[in-house]
Amino acid sequence: MEALLQTLVNGLVAGSLLAVPALGFSAIFAVLRFPNFAIGALATAGAYGAWLANVGLGAPIPVAVAIGFVVAGLAGVAVEFAALDRLGRAGHLMKAIGSLAVGMVLENVIRFAFGNDLKAFDLPLARDIVFGPVRIGPQQLASVGFALAAMAAFWAFLSLTSLGRSMRAVADNPNLARLKGVDPTVVALVTVFLGAGLCGVGGTLIGLDASLDPLTGGRILLSVFAAAVVGGLGSIPGAVVGAFLIGITEEMSSLALAPAYRLAVSFAVIFLVLSFRPAGLLGRAVR
Amino acid sequence: MINRRFFLGSSLALSGTLAMPAVLRAQSGPIRLGTLTPLTGSGGAYGPVMASVVKRAAEEINKAGGVNGRELLILSEDDQTNPEAGLRAARKLIDVDKVAAIIGTWASSVTTAVAPVAWESGTFLTTVSGADSITLLPHRGFLVRTQPNTTLQGRKFGEFALESGAKNVTFLSPQTPFTDSQYAEITKVVTAAGGKTTKLVYDDKKTTLRTEVDSVLRGKPDAIIMGGYATDTAILVRDLYRASYRGKLIGFGYAVNKQLVEALPPDVSEGILTLSPSAAAGSNGYAHVARLAGMETPDTYSCQVYDQISLVAMALGLGRGDTGTVIRDNIRKVSQGGGERVDTAVDGLKLIAAGRKVDYDGASGPCDFTETGDVTDAKFRYEQVRGGKITLIKIA
């Protein structure tokens, strides 16, 4: 029982860290209609930006997280308009494949600039706080806080600003949105900036929790993808629900199965969910 | 990494040789050898230095007149510490570059993937991987390693844990080709002394290992042996610290390395014990590698690949040929069995040309091989992290 409770807490923490990049991934999918597989490398780019700000310039962690957001967002916009946009003329599949390639290039650019060594944020490591049967780290609590704040800010942007409403309009029906005078280029640009920025926040939070190397973002790519698919590709609340589901299942499974089967468990969850709900938990049927 | 000038130079040399008539090509032109080291991935801290040591060693040999008057041309590839990428790179070295030997595969998983294409094509493979299974492959003599195998390493880990006063030992490791053999050997040693062992295999792609740590700590181990590489070991050590684990921690020297210690706050890494096959510190060969690598204390892998290129060059010199088969048939004639002691290929090749028998003792150790390609003797380096620095306890 004790183990179950602790694992649930670990799963919730893992889920909240996964939710931020999953949100970014799903937002990009909703508006631009392709899975952007460069998000792993974008998350890494954001994390390195945050690390530079923190270790190089002595910025406090909240500022570093914000810088991680901006760096990844700008990198995402650059990638979209330098490479992916052109490929998009050949169809969404080409764009998805292109994003995979751009991700690899970006990862190696980071490797070239920073080397392969592990990097750590300038942050003391604290022992966990114990609440009865459950323990949790102060840094994890802070990370969950950052994750929730990022999600709340994104939600507020979508529902309270006119740009956010335009984004949702394009996601709902691009043709109708265009008829209503929404500029698709501006919406695409904003979406990519915010989506990639959220991935950067996710990468930074993982870097804070563990340590940083050029593969940091690449390691979570499959789980992020799994979370977005389970939740329903393109569905914003779906991405969050999916991330928690994947995070908790991956941790829970290690109680029963050898931990090496973690990824297999995520894919079993995808298989089960999609068997009964082909569009994902909160997704709509593809038209 | 391959620099542009080297790449251009070697490509030019290569296209030059390809343009020659086939008969001529077999007899003259440079002898092509490949390095396949992890320039990226978990082994990225070692691969670049390894490749550059081989290249510099070959330059020395070339400057002294080459092997039977022919230059050595070194082609470097990256295995990305990944079997699939390693195999692709090996195919390129074998099929396109037509190398006689591949030097330096590091991760056991990479070596296991590359070995079959090497022996099937008659390419000689020298490796620094430790998994027992590697020398048990049907490699027909086309493989040697300078790294002690994991049975030996596992035994040393078990003994080291007992020595540190532990009775309840847990082995925490990702899935590697040596996880099982290593655990079996640790268990043998620890249970023989009345202790007990448990094992947990984790997924090294995870960004947190809290649940794994929780599950292991419920067994209240007094020593944990970590079988992973640097990236996942860093996560593991952090999560063990957070969980207030206060027992002994023992890891591989290649995982608990300078980079890892620098990436962790000093109080987190304090006291971690490490064990690694030791280079022959203090020998002439070791000092020579230090000069080639441009560092005071070169790691064991740089020393091992230096010995590998030296042995390959001398075997080619003795066999007067340029193929993997020649290396296979002659490598033990220059590495062991008495003769004049040499510690560089340049000296060895001179003696061989004068018709004398040589016995190479290198930077990593005596370099004597069994029938199956294992080294017969090796020393280990015992170290501990103290105040954020890796401090030598003993070499034994």
XYZ file of C-alpha atoms in Angstrom:
683
model
C 0.000 0.000 0.000
C 2.800 2.313 0.981
C 4.593 1.438 -2.242
C 1.423 2.066 -4.237
C 0.921 5.514 -2.751
C 4.548 6.519 -3.299
C 4.437 5.267 -6.864
C 1.261 7.229 -7.489
C 2.996 10.391 -6.285
C 6.008 9.635 -8.498
C 3.642 9.059 -11.411
C 1.840 12.357 -10.825
C 5.161 14.195 -10.786
C 6.331 12.397 -13.944
C 2.966 13.132 -15.566
C 3.083 16.841 -14.810
C 6.589 17.093 -16.296
C 5.436 15.196 -19.370
C 2.280 17.295 -19.713
C 4.100 20.519 -20.578
C 5.859 19.304 -23.746
C 2.813 17.153 -24.618
C 0.728 20.317 -24.547
C 3.183 22.020 -26.905
C 3.233 19.029 -29.235
C -0.546 18.813 -29.341
C -0.991 22.563 -29.892
C 1.323 22.450 -32.896
C -0.542 19.437 -34.223
C -3.924 21.110 -33.738
C -3.031 24.176 -35.773
C -0.405 22.986 -38.257
C -1.776 19.436 -38.661
C 1.494 17.540 -38.446
C 3.367 15.781 -35.630
C 6.472 17.866 -34.965
C 9.118 15.334 -33.948
C 11.706 18.071 -33.520
C 10.192 18.825 -30.106
C 12.704 16.531 -28.381
C 15.605 18.573 -29.695
C 13.689 21.820 -29.077
C 13.213 20.784 -25.447
C 16.957 20.187 -25.237
C 17.654 23.578 -26.836
C 15.433 25.317 -24.300
C 17.080 23.462 -21.436
C 20.551 24.514 -22.621
C 19.343 28.105 -22.951
C 18.074 27.977 -19.381
C 21.301 26.333 -18.228
C 23.394 29.075 -19.860
C 21.280 31.747 -18.197
C 21.496 30.022 -14.829
C 25.136 28.950 -14.741
C 26.668 31.513 -17.103
C 24.735 34.627 -16.100
C 23.641 33.622 -12.623
C 19.920 33.966 -13.357
C 17.632 32.504 -10.684
C 15.701 29.361 -11.627
C 12.317 30.990 -12.466
C 14.075 33.412 -14.839
C 16.041 30.509 -16.332
C 12.814 28.600 -16.974
C 11.392 31.664 -18.745
C 14.549 31.931 -20.844
C 14.255 28.234 -21.666
C 10.754 28.983 -22.951
C 11.915 31.867 -25.157
C 14.985 30.057 -26.537
C 13.031 26.944 -27.482
C 10.214 29.070 -28.916
C 12.583 31.039 -31.142
C 14.387 27.855 -32.193
C 11.026 26.312 -33.038
C 10.013 29.305 -35.156
C 13.393 29.279 -36.920
C 13.080 25.571 -37.678
C 9.517 25.980 -38.923
C 10.257 28.823 -41.271
C 13.733 27.814 -42.402
C 12.954 24.201 -43.202
C 9.574 22.723 -42.345
C 7.373 25.296 -44.029
C 8.964 24.541 -47.411
C 8.578 20.796 -46.885
C 4.927 21.323 -45.986
C 4.148 21.927 -49.669
C 4.841 18.242 -50.247
C 2.312 17.239 -47.587
C 2.081 16.655 -43.873
C 3.941 13.360 -43.955
C 6.950 15.024 -45.558
C 6.816 17.691 -42.878
C 6.741 15.101 -40.103
C 9.738 13.302 -41.581
C 11.484 16.635 -42.066
C 10.916 17.499 -38.411
C 12.570 14.227 -37.409
C 15.610 15.159 -39.502
C 15.718 18.756 -38.254
C 15.547 17.398 -34.705
C 18.662 15.338 -35.322
C 20.481 18.295 -36.836
C 19.535 20.506 -33.897
C 20.623 17.867 -31.394
C 24.015 17.652 -33.057
C 24.378 21.432 -33.230
C 23.835 21.445 -29.456
C 26.356 18.636 -29.081
C 28.862 20.567 -31.166
C 28.387 23.746 -29.135
C 28.248 22.268 -25.641
C 29.883 18.852 -25.907
C 28.634 15.535 -24.597
C 29.369 16.083 -20.938
C 26.623 16.159 -18.365
C 25.627 19.658 -17.307
C 23.940 20.519 -14.055
C 22.034 23.590 -12.980
C 23.490 25.663 -10.186
C 21.139 24.252 -7.636
C 21.767 22.469 -4.350
C 20.246 19.003 -4.204
C 17.858 18.684 -1.279
C 16.856 15.511 0.525
C 13.205 14.572 0.157
C 10.538 15.753 2.559
C 8.688 12.839 4.155
C 4.917 13.061 4.644
C 3.960 9.895 6.497
C 4.381 7.056 4.021
C 5.184 9.306 1.081
C 8.286 11.307 0.262
C 8.704 14.077 -2.284
C 11.574 16.398 -3.184
C 11.312 20.187 -2.780
C 12.691 20.549 -6.304
C 9.989 18.248 -7.620
C 7.298 20.274 -5.911
C 8.749 23.404 -7.486
C 8.868 21.698 -10.888
C 5.247 20.614 -10.583
C 4.481 24.242 -9.700
C 6.276 25.494 -12.827
C 4.491 22.889 -14.943
C 1.073 23.839 -13.580
C 1.839 27.552 -14.020
C 2.892 26.997 -17.638
C -0.258 25.005 -18.363
C -2.481 27.593 -16.668
C -0.836 30.441 -18.578
C -1.311 28.582 -21.855
C -4.951 27.865 -21.054
C -5.527 31.529 -20.142
C -3.902 32.602 -23.401
C -6.153 30.297 -25.426
C -9.386 31.355 -23.761
C -8.815 35.009 -22.872
C -6.876 36.602 -25.748
C -8.059 37.205 -29.299
C -4.901 35.571 -30.671
C -5.675 32.501 -28.567
C -9.214 32.435 -29.900
C -7.867 32.688 -33.450
C -5.644 29.692 -32.737
C -8.600 27.662 -31.590
C -10.569 28.802 -34.614
C -7.835 27.621 -36.991
C -7.615 24.332 -35.101
C -11.376 23.879 -35.398
C -11.790 24.763 -39.024
C -8.954 26.431 -40.921
C -11.046 27.406 -43.947
C -13.768 29.031 -41.914
C -11.150 30.865 -39.875
C -9.558 32.233 -43.031
C -12.926 33.432 -44.300
C -13.379 35.250 -41.008
C -10.118 37.125 -41.642
C -7.717 35.193 -39.396
C -4.193 35.351 -40.838
C -2.974 31.744 -40.942
C 0.717 32.707 -41.055
C 0.512 34.763 -37.872
C -1.432 32.031 -36.105
C 1.056 29.386 -37.229
C 3.962 31.518 -36.044
C 2.440 32.135 -32.626
C 1.466 28.483 -32.230
C 4.919 27.215 -33.077
C 6.528 29.740 -30.735
C 4.265 28.791 -27.836
C 4.325 25.056 -28.555
C 8.096 24.887 -28.883
C 8.421 27.188 -25.858
C 6.392 24.773 -23.743
C 8.703 21.975 -24.877
C 11.626 24.131 -23.762
C 10.037 24.501 -20.330
C 9.557 20.719 -20.201
C 13.204 20.132 -21.121
C 14.354 22.640 -18.523
C 12.267 21.021 -15.785
C 13.739 17.626 -16.621
C 17.213 19.163 -16.603
C 16.488 20.593 -13.153
C 15.314 17.229 -11.879
C 18.094 15.135 -13.389
C 20.974 16.540 -15.404
C 21.407 17.848 -18.901
C 23.005 16.291 -21.968
C 22.287 16.564 -25.708
C 19.859 13.632 -25.530
C 17.722 14.980 -22.674
C 14.798 15.914 -24.900
C 15.168 12.937 -27.214
C 14.686 10.580 -24.298
C 11.157 11.866 -23.577
C 10.087 12.189 -27.220
C 8.317 8.808 -27.348
C 6.525 9.329 -24.037
C 5.376 12.798 -25.119
C 4.112 11.369 -28.382
C 2.356 8.590 -26.494
C 0.709 11.101 -24.151
C -0.548 13.236 -27.045
C -1.878 10.212 -28.949
C -3.666 8.747 -25.927
C -5.225 12.096 -25.107
C -6.272 12.632 -28.711
C -3.875 14.325 -31.123
C -4.609 18.014 -31.278
C -6.695 18.088 -28.117
C -5.242 20.460 -25.526
C -6.934 19.029 -22.414
C -6.369 15.588 -23.934
C -2.597 16.112 -23.911
C -2.676 16.855 -20.189
C -4.883 13.873 -19.370
C -2.752 11.650 -21.611
C 0.462 12.826 -19.959
C -0.819 11.987 -16.485
C -2.134 8.636 -17.683
C 1.196 7.723 -19.314
C 3.251 9.082 -16.396
C 1.273 7.155 -13.785
C 1.071 3.937 -15.811
C 4.783 3.940 -16.546
C 5.611 4.302 -12.857
C 2.885 1.908 -11.653
C 3.949 -0.760 -14.097
C 7.352 -0.930 -12.465
C 5.675 -2.362 -9.345
C 4.519 -5.392 -11.283
C 6.841 -5.613 -14.281
C 10.580 -5.260 -14.755
C 11.210 -1.521 -15.221
C 12.869 -2.240 -18.542
C 9.369 -2.749 -20.008
C 8.373 0.867 -19.310
C 8.009 1.911 -22.952
C 6.188 -1.270 -23.853
C 3.633 -0.360 -21.187
C 3.070 3.098 -22.732
C 2.428 1.511 -26.054
C 0.098 -1.064 -24.551
C -1.872 1.877 -23.112
C -1.996 3.529 -26.560
C -3.170 0.259 -28.079
C -5.920 -0.194 -25.507
C -7.156 3.386 -25.644
C -7.129 3.589 -29.432
C -8.869 0.219 -29.755
C -11.880 1.620 -27.952
C -11.558 5.296 -28.846
C -9.762 5.616 -32.192
C -9.475 9.403 -31.834
C -7.948 9.231 -28.356
C -9.519 9.985 -24.981
C -10.568 13.566 -25.719
C -9.904 13.806 -29.448
C -12.483 14.209 -32.146
C -12.851 11.835 -35.064
C -10.672 12.880 -37.987
C -12.724 14.415 -40.733
C 35.537 14.112 -34.395
C 36.800 13.904 -37.917
C 38.203 17.253 -38.866
C 37.642 18.564 -42.323
C 41.255 18.599 -43.389
C 41.752 15.014 -42.327
C 38.558 13.993 -44.043
C 39.565 15.739 -47.270
C 43.030 14.300 -47.074
C 41.895 10.763 -46.496
C 39.187 11.026 -49.136
C 41.764 12.227 -51.645
C 44.140 9.448 -50.710
C 41.301 6.981 -50.950
C 40.051 8.109 -54.333
C 43.657 8.071 -55.522
C 44.076 4.453 -54.531
C 40.737 3.452 -55.967
C 41.805 4.826 -59.340
C 44.795 2.465 -59.450
C 44.579 -0.881 -61.210
C 43.366 -3.586 -58.846
C 46.586 -5.612 -58.784
C 48.660 -2.598 -57.923
C 46.174 -1.590 -55.243
C 46.625 -4.824 -53.370
C 50.394 -4.457 -53.193
C 51.014 -0.790 -52.558
C 49.369 2.344 -51.325
C 48.473 2.869 -47.714
C 47.258 0.086 -45.436
C 43.768 1.077 -44.363
C 42.674 0.670 -40.746
C 39.475 1.918 -39.135
C 38.644 3.236 -35.706
C 35.090 2.752 -34.508
C 34.723 4.605 -31.226
C 31.822 6.382 -29.532
C 32.299 10.011 -30.541
C 28.760 10.669 -29.271
C 26.350 9.010 -26.830
C 27.239 7.627 -23.396
C 30.792 6.828 -24.462
C 31.264 10.300 -25.948
C 33.654 11.245 -23.167
C 36.154 8.604 -24.342
C 35.719 8.006 -28.063
C 37.201 11.244 -29.413
C 40.439 10.834 -27.417
C 40.636 7.173 -28.402
C 40.334 8.026 -32.103
C 42.942 10.750 -31.859
C 45.419 8.520 -29.979
C 45.154 5.910 -32.753
C 45.648 8.558 -35.395
C 48.715 10.010 -33.658
C 50.193 6.551 -33.082
C 49.767 5.824 -36.799
C 51.442 9.129 -37.661
C 54.444 8.097 -35.558
C 54.652 4.769 -37.321
C 54.352 6.481 -40.714
C 57.069 8.974 -39.832
C 59.387 6.092 -38.947
C 58.850 4.497 -42.366
C 55.440 2.853 -42.042
C 54.770 -0.874 -42.068
C 57.031 -2.611 -44.612
C 57.378 0.745 -46.316
C 53.622 1.341 -46.554
C 51.799 4.096 -44.725
C 48.926 3.450 -42.345
C 45.740 5.326 -43.234
C 43.307 5.654 -40.341
C 39.610 6.139 -41.100
C 37.512 7.220 -38.117
C 33.838 6.435 -37.666
C 31.373 7.151 -34.848
C 29.415 4.262 -33.319
C 27.242 6.713 -31.326
C 27.394 4.189 -28.433
C 24.541 2.555 -30.301
C 24.628 -0.934 -31.847
C 22.559 -0.004 -34.868
C 24.646 3.072 -35.744
C 27.811 1.121 -34.949
C 26.865 -1.648 -37.339
C 26.179 0.836 -40.139
C 29.539 2.510 -39.566
C 31.293 -0.861 -39.466
C 29.714 -1.844 -42.790
C 30.975 1.393 -44.288
C 34.496 0.747 -42.989
C 34.475 -2.832 -44.270
C 32.578 -2.526 -47.563
C 33.579 0.941 -48.741
C 36.912 1.641 -47.070
C 38.066 -2.004 -47.100
C 39.935 -1.717 -43.810
C 42.055 -4.600 -42.525
C 41.116 -3.991 -38.917
C 38.548 -2.102 -36.856
C 39.948 -0.716 -33.649
C 38.309 0.514 -30.479
C 34.628 -0.538 -30.201
C 33.689 0.498 -26.678
C 30.176 -0.503 -25.582
C 29.649 -4.265 -25.386
C 26.360 -3.967 -27.252
C 28.149 -2.278 -30.169
C 30.934 -4.844 -30.235
C 28.396 -7.680 -30.195
C 26.627 -6.164 -33.208
C 29.799 -5.408 -35.156
C 31.759 -8.623 -34.519
C 29.849 -10.925 -36.943
C 30.278 -8.633 -39.960
C 33.945 -8.283 -39.052
C 34.755 -11.988 -38.835
C 32.586 -12.857 -41.851
C 34.525 -10.390 -43.991
C 37.899 -11.351 -42.550
C 38.324 -7.982 -40.851
C 40.194 -8.050 -37.564
C 38.382 -6.464 -34.594
C 40.077 -5.129 -31.482
C 37.817 -3.942 -28.680
C 37.798 -2.473 -25.185
C 34.405 -4.044 -24.291
C 34.143 -6.298 -21.267
C 31.071 -8.548 -21.752
C 31.956 -12.231 -21.354
C 29.768 -13.208 -24.279
C 31.979 -11.355 -26.756
C 34.965 -13.699 -26.782
C 32.569 -16.669 -26.735
C 31.268 -15.676 -30.180
C 32.423 -17.925 -33.046
C 34.875 -15.288 -34.229
C 37.475 -17.698 -35.676
C 40.295 -15.690 -34.125
C 39.359 -12.378 -35.732
C 38.845 -10.666 -32.358
C 40.921 -9.744 -29.334
C 40.173 -7.476 -26.416
C 42.468 -5.641 -24.049
C 39.742 -5.126 -21.423
C 39.369 -7.781 -18.702
C 36.053 -9.632 -19.099
C 33.049 -9.073 -16.856
C 33.431 -12.332 -14.936
C 36.672 -10.965 -13.596
C 35.173 -7.494 -13.105
C 32.083 -8.919 -11.351
C 34.263 -10.882 -8.954
C 36.244 -7.727 -8.132
C 33.007 -5.788 -7.552
C 31.751 -8.472 -5.146
C 35.047 -8.541 -3.276
C 35.140 -4.750 -3.131
C 31.607 -4.644 -1.653
C 32.574 -7.218 1.005
C 35.775 -5.326 1.729
C 33.739 -2.176 2.373
C 31.804 -4.088 5.036
C 28.594 -4.833 3.104
C 26.505 -7.998 3.587
C 23.303 -7.087 1.754
C 24.275 -6.059 -1.752
C 21.953 -4.792 -4.486
C 22.925 -4.621 -8.144
C 21.127 -1.812 -9.993
C 21.764 -1.791 -13.705
C 20.283 -1.098 -17.110
C 20.070 -4.043 -19.486
C 23.536 -4.541 -20.984
C 25.196 -7.634 -22.436
C 27.060 -8.066 -19.150
C 24.256 -7.454 -16.626
C 23.569 -11.141 -16.021
C 27.121 -12.465 -15.980
C 28.197 -9.657 -13.712
C 25.360 -10.203 -11.268
C 25.990 -13.949 -11.201
C 29.635 -13.368 -10.348
C 28.844 -10.760 -7.639
C 26.314 -13.159 -6.120
C 28.821 -16.004 -6.099
C 31.375 -13.964 -4.171
C 28.927 -12.330 -1.740
C 26.943 -15.473 -0.863
C 30.157 -17.411 -0.341
C 30.929 -14.908 2.424
C 27.456 -15.350 3.967
C 25.869 -12.236 2.436
C 22.921 -11.895 0.068
C 22.285 -10.090 -3.197
C 19.342 -8.721 -5.144
C 19.109 -7.220 -8.611
C 16.957 -4.611 -10.319
C 17.196 -3.823 -14.011
C 16.007 -0.340 -14.978
C 15.337 1.483 -18.218
C 18.261 3.838 -18.858
C 16.116 6.199 -20.962
C 14.065 7.270 -17.937
C 14.543 10.798 -16.658
C 13.757 9.807 -13.079
C 14.463 6.589 -11.202
C 12.529 7.357 -8.019
C 10.239 4.374 -8.201
C 13.158 2.030 -8.849
C 15.081 3.565 -5.956
C 12.056 3.179 -3.665
C 11.678 -0.443 -4.597
C 15.358 -1.197 -4.006
C 15.534 0.650 -0.693
C 12.678 -1.411 0.714
C 15.194 -4.284 0.807
C 17.492 -2.133 2.988
C 20.766 -2.825 1.148
C 24.016 -1.736 2.764
C 25.812 -1.530 -0.575
C 24.488 -0.751 -4.042
C 26.558 -1.656 -7.082
C 25.647 0.510 -10.072
C 26.038 -1.113 -13.474
C 25.046 1.774 -15.734
C 26.797 4.405 -17.823
C 27.371 8.055 -16.826
C 24.031 9.608 -17.850
C 21.741 7.151 -16.083
C 24.138 6.776 -13.155
C 23.906 10.550 -12.582
C 20.120 10.273 -12.328
C 20.404 7.224 -10.078
C 22.872 8.868 -7.691
C 20.682 11.978 -7.410
C 17.569 9.946 -6.678
C 19.404 7.812 -4.109
C 20.580 10.972 -2.361
C 17.060 12.423 -2.347
C 15.785 9.197 -0.839
C 18.375 9.623 1.952
C 20.211 6.398 1.145
C 23.314 6.328 3.316
C 24.887 2.968 2.486
C 27.859 2.316 0.202
C 27.713 3.096 -3.501
C 30.023 1.339 -5.917
C 30.173 2.071 -9.633
C 32.227 1.496 -12.748
C 35.066 3.963 -13.242
C 33.715 4.793 -16.700
C 30.329 5.800 -15.247
C 31.423 7.601 -12.097
C 33.931 9.703 -14.032
C 35.147 13.279 -13.859
C 32.188 14.569 -15.883
C 29.692 12.913 -13.573
C 31.356 14.168 -10.428
C 31.462 17.688 -11.857
C 27.766 17.515 -12.728
C 26.785 16.590 -9.162
C 27.008 18.724 -6.016
C 29.983 17.510 -3.918
C 27.867 16.248 -1.007
C 25.855 14.070 -3.391
C 28.819 12.281 -4.935
C 30.800 12.087 -1.685
C 32.071 8.622 -0.885
C 31.139 6.797 -4.099
C 33.604 3.970 -4.667
C 34.703 3.107 -8.172
C 36.479 0.247 -9.794
C 38.025 0.141 -13.231
C 40.514 -1.904 -15.158
C 43.757 -0.048 -14.723
C 46.231 1.069 -17.298
C 49.878 0.258 -16.582
C 50.492 3.617 -14.886
C 54.209 4.218 -14.511
C 55.189 2.202 -17.588
C 56.936 3.762 -20.592
C 53.959 2.976 -22.775
C 51.654 4.845 -20.409
C 53.876 7.939 -20.434
C 53.952 7.722 -24.221
C 50.144 7.667 -24.472
C 50.018 10.613 -22.070
C 52.128 12.571 -24.564
C 50.041 11.461 -27.542
C 46.741 12.234 -25.821
C 48.045 15.519 -24.453
C 46.872 14.705 -20.914
C 48.684 13.796 -17.738
C 46.681 10.707 -16.823
C 45.192 9.135 -19.951
C 42.238 6.824 -19.335
C 42.513 3.072 -19.737
C 40.671 3.080 -23.090
C 43.162 5.440 -24.715
C 45.946 3.185 -23.447
C 44.148 0.117 -24.751
C 43.602 1.471 -28.262
C 47.221 2.578 -28.377
C 48.218 -1.019 -27.640
C 45.738 -2.254 -30.217
C 47.071 -0.123 -33.090
C 50.638 -1.019 -32.065
C 49.898 -4.755 -32.055
C 48.005 -4.550 -35.353
C 50.882 -2.660 -37.004
C 53.487 -5.153 -35.760
C 51.367 -8.145 -36.760
C 51.067 -6.681 -40.274
C 54.802 -6.007 -40.257
C 55.627 -9.568 -39.263
C 53.146 -11.139 -41.687
C 54.168 -8.784 -44.534
C 50.566 -8.286 -45.610
C 47.614 -5.931 -45.363
C 44.616 -8.093 -44.429
C 42.734 -9.104 -41.327
C 43.865 -12.674 -41.789
C 47.508 -11.605 -41.589
C 46.770 -9.788 -38.331
C 44.952 -12.814 -36.918
C 47.818 -15.160 -37.784
C 50.544 -12.953 -36.348
C 49.166 -10.913 -33.459
C 50.044 -13.447 -30.756
C 53.541 -13.801 -32.208
C 54.246 -10.156 -31.375
C 52.219 -9.844 -28.164
C 53.534 -12.766 -26.135
C 55.768 -15.825 -26.041
C 59.075 -14.200 -25.119
C 61.453 -12.157 -27.225
C 62.707 -8.624 -26.888
C 60.399 -6.448 -24.765
C 59.055 -3.476 -26.704
C 56.499 -0.856 -25.757
C 56.062 1.014 -29.042
C 55.242 -0.213 -32.532
C 58.085 1.867 -33.980
C 60.696 -0.068 -31.950
C 58.887 -3.331 -32.547
C 58.739 -2.866 -36.321
C 62.480 -2.126 -36.461
C 63.286 -5.338 -34.593
C 60.846 -7.319 -36.718
C 62.478 -5.966 -39.886
C 65.823 -7.125 -38.469
C 64.338 -10.601 -38.040
C 64.120 -10.560 -34.249
C 61.291 -11.895 -32.060
C 59.414 -9.259 -30.015
C 57.078 -9.391 -27.008
C 54.955 -6.278 -26.625
C 54.112 -4.925 -23.156
C 51.987 -1.857 -23.595
C 50.383 1.097 -21.936
C 47.393 -0.914 -20.711
C 49.285 -3.966 -19.459
C 51.177 -7.029 -20.697
C 48.682 -7.589 -23.579
C 48.881 -11.385 -23.618
C 45.854 -13.108 -25.108
C 44.136 -16.459 -24.574
C 42.989 -18.674 -27.467
C 39.594 -16.935 -27.446
C 40.982 -13.404 -27.359
C 40.723 -12.476 -23.665
C 43.597 -10.776 -21.861
C 45.247 -13.108 -19.367
C 46.142 -10.558 -16.734
C 44.846 -7.191 -15.623
C 45.126 -4.780 -12.771
C 42.287 -2.744 -11.298
C 42.152 0.784 -10.049
C 40.147 1.459 -6.863
C 39.057 5.043 -6.351
C 36.721 7.069 -4.180
C 35.034 10.432 -4.645
C 36.230 12.684 -1.856
C 35.302 16.378 -1.696
C 34.257 16.436 -5.352
C 37.499 14.825 -6.565
C 38.159 11.260 -7.626
C 40.915 10.023 -5.340
C 42.997 6.901 -5.893
C 42.780 4.329 -3.089
C 44.915 1.602 -4.618
C 45.890 -0.239 -7.790
C 45.779 -4.010 -7.312
